[in-house]
Tab-separated table of C-alpha atoms in Angstrom:
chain	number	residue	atom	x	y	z
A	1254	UNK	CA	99.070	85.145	97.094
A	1255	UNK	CA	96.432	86.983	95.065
A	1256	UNK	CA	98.679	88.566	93.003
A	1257	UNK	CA	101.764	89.144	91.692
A	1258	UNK	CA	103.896	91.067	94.236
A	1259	UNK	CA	106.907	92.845	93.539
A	1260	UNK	CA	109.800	94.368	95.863
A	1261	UNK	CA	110.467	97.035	96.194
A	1262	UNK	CA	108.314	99.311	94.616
A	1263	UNK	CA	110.826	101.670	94.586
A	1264	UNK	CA	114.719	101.704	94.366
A	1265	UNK	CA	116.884	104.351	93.907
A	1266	UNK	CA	120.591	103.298	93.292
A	1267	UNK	CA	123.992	105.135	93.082
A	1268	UNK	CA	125.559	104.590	89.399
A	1269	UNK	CA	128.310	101.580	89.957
A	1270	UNK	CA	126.020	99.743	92.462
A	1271	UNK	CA	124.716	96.620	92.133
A	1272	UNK	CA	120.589	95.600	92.827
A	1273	UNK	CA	118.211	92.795	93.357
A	1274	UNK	CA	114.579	93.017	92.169
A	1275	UNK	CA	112.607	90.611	93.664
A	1276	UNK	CA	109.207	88.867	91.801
A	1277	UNK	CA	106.957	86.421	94.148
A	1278	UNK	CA	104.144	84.910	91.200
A	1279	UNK	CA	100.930	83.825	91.702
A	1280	UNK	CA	101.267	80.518	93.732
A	1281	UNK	CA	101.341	77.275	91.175
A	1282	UNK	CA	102.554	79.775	88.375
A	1283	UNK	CA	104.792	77.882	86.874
A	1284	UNK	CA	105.518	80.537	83.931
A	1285	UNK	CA	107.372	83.789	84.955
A	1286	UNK	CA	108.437	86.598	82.947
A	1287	UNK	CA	110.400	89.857	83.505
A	1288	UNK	CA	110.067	92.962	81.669
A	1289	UNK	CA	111.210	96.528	81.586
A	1290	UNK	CA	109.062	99.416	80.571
A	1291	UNK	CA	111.197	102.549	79.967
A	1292	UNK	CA	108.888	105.954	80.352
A	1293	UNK	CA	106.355	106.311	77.444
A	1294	UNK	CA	106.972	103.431	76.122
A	1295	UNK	CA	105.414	99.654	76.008
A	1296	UNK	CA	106.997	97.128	78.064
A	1297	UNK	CA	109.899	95.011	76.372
A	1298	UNK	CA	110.982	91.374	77.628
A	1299	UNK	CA	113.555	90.386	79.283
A	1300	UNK	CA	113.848	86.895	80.022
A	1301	UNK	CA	111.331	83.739	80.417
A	1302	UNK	CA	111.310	80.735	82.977
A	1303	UNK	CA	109.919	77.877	82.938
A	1304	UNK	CA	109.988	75.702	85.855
A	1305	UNK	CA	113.860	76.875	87.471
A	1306	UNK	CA	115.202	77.017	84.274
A	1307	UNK	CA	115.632	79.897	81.808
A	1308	UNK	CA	113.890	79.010	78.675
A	1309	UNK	CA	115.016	82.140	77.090
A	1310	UNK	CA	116.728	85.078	78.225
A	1311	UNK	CA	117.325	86.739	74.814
A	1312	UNK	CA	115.968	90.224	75.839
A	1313	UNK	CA	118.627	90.769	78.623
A	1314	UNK	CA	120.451	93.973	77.192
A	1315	UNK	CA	123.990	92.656	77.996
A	1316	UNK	CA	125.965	90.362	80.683
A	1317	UNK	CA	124.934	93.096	83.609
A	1318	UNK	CA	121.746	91.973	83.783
A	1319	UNK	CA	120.917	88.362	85.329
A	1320	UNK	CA	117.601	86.191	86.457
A	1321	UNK	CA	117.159	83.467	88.833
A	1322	UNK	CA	114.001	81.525	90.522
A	1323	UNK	CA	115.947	78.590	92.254
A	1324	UNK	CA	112.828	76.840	93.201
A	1325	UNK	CA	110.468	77.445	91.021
A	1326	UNK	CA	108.671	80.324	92.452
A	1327	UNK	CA	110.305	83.517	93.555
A	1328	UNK	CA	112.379	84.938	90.933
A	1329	UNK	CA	115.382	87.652	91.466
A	1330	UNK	CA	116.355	89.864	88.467
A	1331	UNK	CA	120.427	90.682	89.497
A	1332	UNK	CA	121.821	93.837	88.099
A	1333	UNK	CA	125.542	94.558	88.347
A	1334	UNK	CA	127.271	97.933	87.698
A	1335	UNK	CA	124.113	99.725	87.076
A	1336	UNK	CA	123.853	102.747	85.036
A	1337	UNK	CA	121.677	105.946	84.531
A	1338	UNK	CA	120.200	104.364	81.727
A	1339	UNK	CA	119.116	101.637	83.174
A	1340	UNK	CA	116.732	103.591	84.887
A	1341	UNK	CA	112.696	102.157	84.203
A	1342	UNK	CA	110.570	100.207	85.417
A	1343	UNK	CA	110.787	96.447	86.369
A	1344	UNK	CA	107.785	94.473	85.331
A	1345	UNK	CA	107.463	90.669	86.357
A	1346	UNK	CA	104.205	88.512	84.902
A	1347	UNK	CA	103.352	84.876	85.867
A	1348	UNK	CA	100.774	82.322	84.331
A	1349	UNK	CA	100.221	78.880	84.425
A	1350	UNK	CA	101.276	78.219	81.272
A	1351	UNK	CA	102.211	79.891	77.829
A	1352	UNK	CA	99.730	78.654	76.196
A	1353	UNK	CA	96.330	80.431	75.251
A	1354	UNK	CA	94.190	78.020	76.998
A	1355	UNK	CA	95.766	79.857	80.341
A	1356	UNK	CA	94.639	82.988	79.217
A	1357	UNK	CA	96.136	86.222	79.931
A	1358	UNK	CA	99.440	86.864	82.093
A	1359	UNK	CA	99.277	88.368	85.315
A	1360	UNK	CA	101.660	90.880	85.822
A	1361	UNK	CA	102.917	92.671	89.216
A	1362	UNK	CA	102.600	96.704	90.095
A	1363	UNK	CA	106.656	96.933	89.251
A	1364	UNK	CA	109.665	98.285	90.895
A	1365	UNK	CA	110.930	101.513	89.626
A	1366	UNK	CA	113.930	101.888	89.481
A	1367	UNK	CA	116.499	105.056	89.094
A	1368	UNK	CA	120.086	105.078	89.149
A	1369	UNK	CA	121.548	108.554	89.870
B	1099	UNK	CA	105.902	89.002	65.914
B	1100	UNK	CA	103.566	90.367	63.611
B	1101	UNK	CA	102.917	94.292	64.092
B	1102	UNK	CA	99.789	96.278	65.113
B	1103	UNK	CA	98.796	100.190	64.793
B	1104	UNK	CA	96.444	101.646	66.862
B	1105	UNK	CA	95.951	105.600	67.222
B	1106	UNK	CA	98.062	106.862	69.580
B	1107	UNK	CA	95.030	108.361	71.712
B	1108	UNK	CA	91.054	108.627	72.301
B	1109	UNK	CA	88.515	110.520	74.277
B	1110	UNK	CA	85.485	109.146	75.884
B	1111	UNK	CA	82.673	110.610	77.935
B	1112	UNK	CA	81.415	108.930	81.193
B	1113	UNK	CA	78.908	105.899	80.870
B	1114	UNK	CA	79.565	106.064	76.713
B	1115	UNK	CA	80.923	103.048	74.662
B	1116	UNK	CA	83.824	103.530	73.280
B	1117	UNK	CA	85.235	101.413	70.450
B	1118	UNK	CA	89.510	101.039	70.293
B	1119	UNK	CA	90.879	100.119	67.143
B	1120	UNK	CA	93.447	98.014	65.646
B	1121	UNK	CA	95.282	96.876	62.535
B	1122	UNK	CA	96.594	94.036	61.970
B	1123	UNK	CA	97.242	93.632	58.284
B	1124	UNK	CA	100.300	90.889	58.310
B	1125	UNK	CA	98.297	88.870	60.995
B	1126	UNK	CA	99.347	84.929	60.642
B	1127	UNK	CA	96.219	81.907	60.606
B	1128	UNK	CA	97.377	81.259	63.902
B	1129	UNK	CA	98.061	84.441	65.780
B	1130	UNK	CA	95.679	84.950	69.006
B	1131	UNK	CA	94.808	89.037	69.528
B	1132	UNK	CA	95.354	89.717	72.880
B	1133	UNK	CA	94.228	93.178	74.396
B	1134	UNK	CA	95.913	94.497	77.671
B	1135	UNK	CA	95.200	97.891	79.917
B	1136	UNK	CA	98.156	99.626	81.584
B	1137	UNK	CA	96.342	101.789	84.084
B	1138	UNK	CA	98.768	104.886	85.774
B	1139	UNK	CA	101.754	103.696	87.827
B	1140	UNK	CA	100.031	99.775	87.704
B	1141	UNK	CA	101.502	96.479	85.721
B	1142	UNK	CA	99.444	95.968	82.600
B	1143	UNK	CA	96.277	93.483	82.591
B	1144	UNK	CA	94.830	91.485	80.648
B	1145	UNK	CA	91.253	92.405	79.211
B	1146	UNK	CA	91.028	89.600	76.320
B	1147	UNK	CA	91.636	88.038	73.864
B	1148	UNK	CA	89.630	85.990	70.492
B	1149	UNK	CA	91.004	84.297	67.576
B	1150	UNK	CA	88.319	84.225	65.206
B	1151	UNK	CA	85.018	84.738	66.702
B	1152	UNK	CA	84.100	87.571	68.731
B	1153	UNK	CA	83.969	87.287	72.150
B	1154	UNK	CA	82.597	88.945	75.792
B	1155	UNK	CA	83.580	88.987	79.192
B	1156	UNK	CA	82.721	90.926	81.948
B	1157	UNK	CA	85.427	93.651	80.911
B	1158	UNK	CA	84.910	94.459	77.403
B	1159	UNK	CA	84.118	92.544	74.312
B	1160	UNK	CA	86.315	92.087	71.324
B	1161	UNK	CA	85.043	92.301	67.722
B	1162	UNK	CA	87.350	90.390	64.916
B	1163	UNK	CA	87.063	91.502	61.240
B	1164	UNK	CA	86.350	88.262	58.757
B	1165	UNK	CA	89.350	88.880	57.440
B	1166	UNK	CA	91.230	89.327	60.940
B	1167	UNK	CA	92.765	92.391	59.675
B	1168	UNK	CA	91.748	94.033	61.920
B	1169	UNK	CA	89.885	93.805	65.716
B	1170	UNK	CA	87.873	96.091	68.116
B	1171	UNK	CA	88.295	96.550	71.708
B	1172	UNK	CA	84.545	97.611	72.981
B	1173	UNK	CA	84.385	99.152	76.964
B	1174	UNK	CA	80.157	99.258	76.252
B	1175	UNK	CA	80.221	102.322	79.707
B	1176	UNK	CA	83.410	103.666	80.158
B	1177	UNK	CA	83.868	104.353	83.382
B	1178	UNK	CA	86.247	107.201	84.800
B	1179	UNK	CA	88.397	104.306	85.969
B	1180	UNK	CA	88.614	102.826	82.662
B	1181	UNK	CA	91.198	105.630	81.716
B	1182	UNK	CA	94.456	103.825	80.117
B	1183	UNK	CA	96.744	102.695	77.628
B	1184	UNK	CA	95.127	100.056	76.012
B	1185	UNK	CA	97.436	97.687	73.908
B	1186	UNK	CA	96.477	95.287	71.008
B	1187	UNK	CA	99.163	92.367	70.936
B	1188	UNK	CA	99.151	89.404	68.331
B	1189	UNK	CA	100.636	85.843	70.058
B	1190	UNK	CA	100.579	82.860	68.326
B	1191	UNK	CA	98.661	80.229	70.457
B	1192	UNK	CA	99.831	77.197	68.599
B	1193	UNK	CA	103.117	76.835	70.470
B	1194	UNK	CA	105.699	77.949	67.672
B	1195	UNK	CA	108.504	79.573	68.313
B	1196	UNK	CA	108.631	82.014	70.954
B	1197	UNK	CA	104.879	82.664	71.514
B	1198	UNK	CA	105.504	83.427	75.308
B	1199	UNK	CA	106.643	86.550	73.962
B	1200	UNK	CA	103.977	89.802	74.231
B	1201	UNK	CA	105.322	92.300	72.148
B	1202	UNK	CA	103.877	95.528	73.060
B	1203	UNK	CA	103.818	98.935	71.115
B	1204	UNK	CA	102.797	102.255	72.156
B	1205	UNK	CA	98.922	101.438	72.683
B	1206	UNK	CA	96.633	103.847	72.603
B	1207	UNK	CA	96.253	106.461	75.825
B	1208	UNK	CA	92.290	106.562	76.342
B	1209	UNK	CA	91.267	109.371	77.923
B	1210	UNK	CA	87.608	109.628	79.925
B	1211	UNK	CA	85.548	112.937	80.867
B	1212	UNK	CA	83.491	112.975	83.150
């Protein structure tokens, strides 16, 4: 696609429930990125693929949170049990590669998400 | 990562350049400066980015201190739709460590009148 697309835009949760974020990259991307941006605040990383694989998933806050992108190019971001202050939003970013001859990242319109 | 400052907000007028700052004392030989733009309720984008020499694109130009302490983000006629947060991020582009990692602060929040 043209962009980065993310679904939903929106998601409103009960606290206890579990949700799936999902990230479609720019086709051939085959860097992907998640990030959360709580309000008034910059976005902070989550987690980093490479290919399928997690490369590094050091900014997940704790085992509740989990990433996959079986093939490559969607990615899900998985999170069990939510709670209220989980609440932000979801930011996924793609590029061809991390490296500065690719430039910039592209990054998606995120899903906001609220647990009540 | 090494850190940035930039103020935490500006004011422009319509079809005026405005210049965004931002320090970057601790800045490594190899660290990139990468500027982004979060625009309301959007992902941010990329705008540029320069490692020594300034540079231009059709968004903005970036002006880099000798001493790459510091950088310049110049919008040369802000528009109404160039109203953001405009963030100054340092990546290292030589492949050490985790340089896939953009560490963003608060930016600064630029305002536009028309």
């Amino acid at each position: 696609g043209a962009g980065v697309s993310q679904t939903p835009s929106n998601k409103v949760t009960e606290k206890g429930k579990y949700v799936e974020l999902r990230c479609d990259p720019i086709s051939g991307h085959t860097a992907l990125y998640w990030y959360r941006q709580s309000l008034g605040q910059g976005p902070e990383f989550l987690i980093y693929f490479q290919g399928t694989g997690a490369a590094d998933d050091s900014g997940l806050p704790n085992d509740r949170f989990f990433a996959v992108r079986p093939e490559g190019s969607v990615s899900t971001l998985k999170i069990q049990r939510t709670e209220r202050g989980d609440s932000a939003v979801y930011l996924c970013a793609s590029s061809l590669e991390h490296r500065e001859s690719s430039g910039g990242y592209t990054f998606g319109s995120g899903t906001r998400l609220t647990v009540v | 990562d090494a850190k940035t400052t930039q103020p935490n907000s500006m004011e422009s007028n319509e079809e005026e350049p405005v210049h965004l700052p931002c320090n970057h004392s601790t800045i490594s030989g190899t660290d990139y400066i990468h500027w982004y733009r979060q625009l309301p309720s959007q992902g941010p984008e990329y705008v540029i980015h320069g490692l020594t020499s300034n540079v231009n694109n059709r968004m903005a130009s970036l002006a880099i201190a000798e001493d790459r302490k510091s950088s310049t983000l110049i919008l040369h006629r802000a528009t109404l739709r160039d109203a953001a947060v405009y963030y100054c991020i340092l990546r290292d582009g030589f492949g050490g460590g985790s340089n896939y990692k953009l560490t963003f602060g608060k930016g600064t929040l630029l305002t536009v009148n028309p």
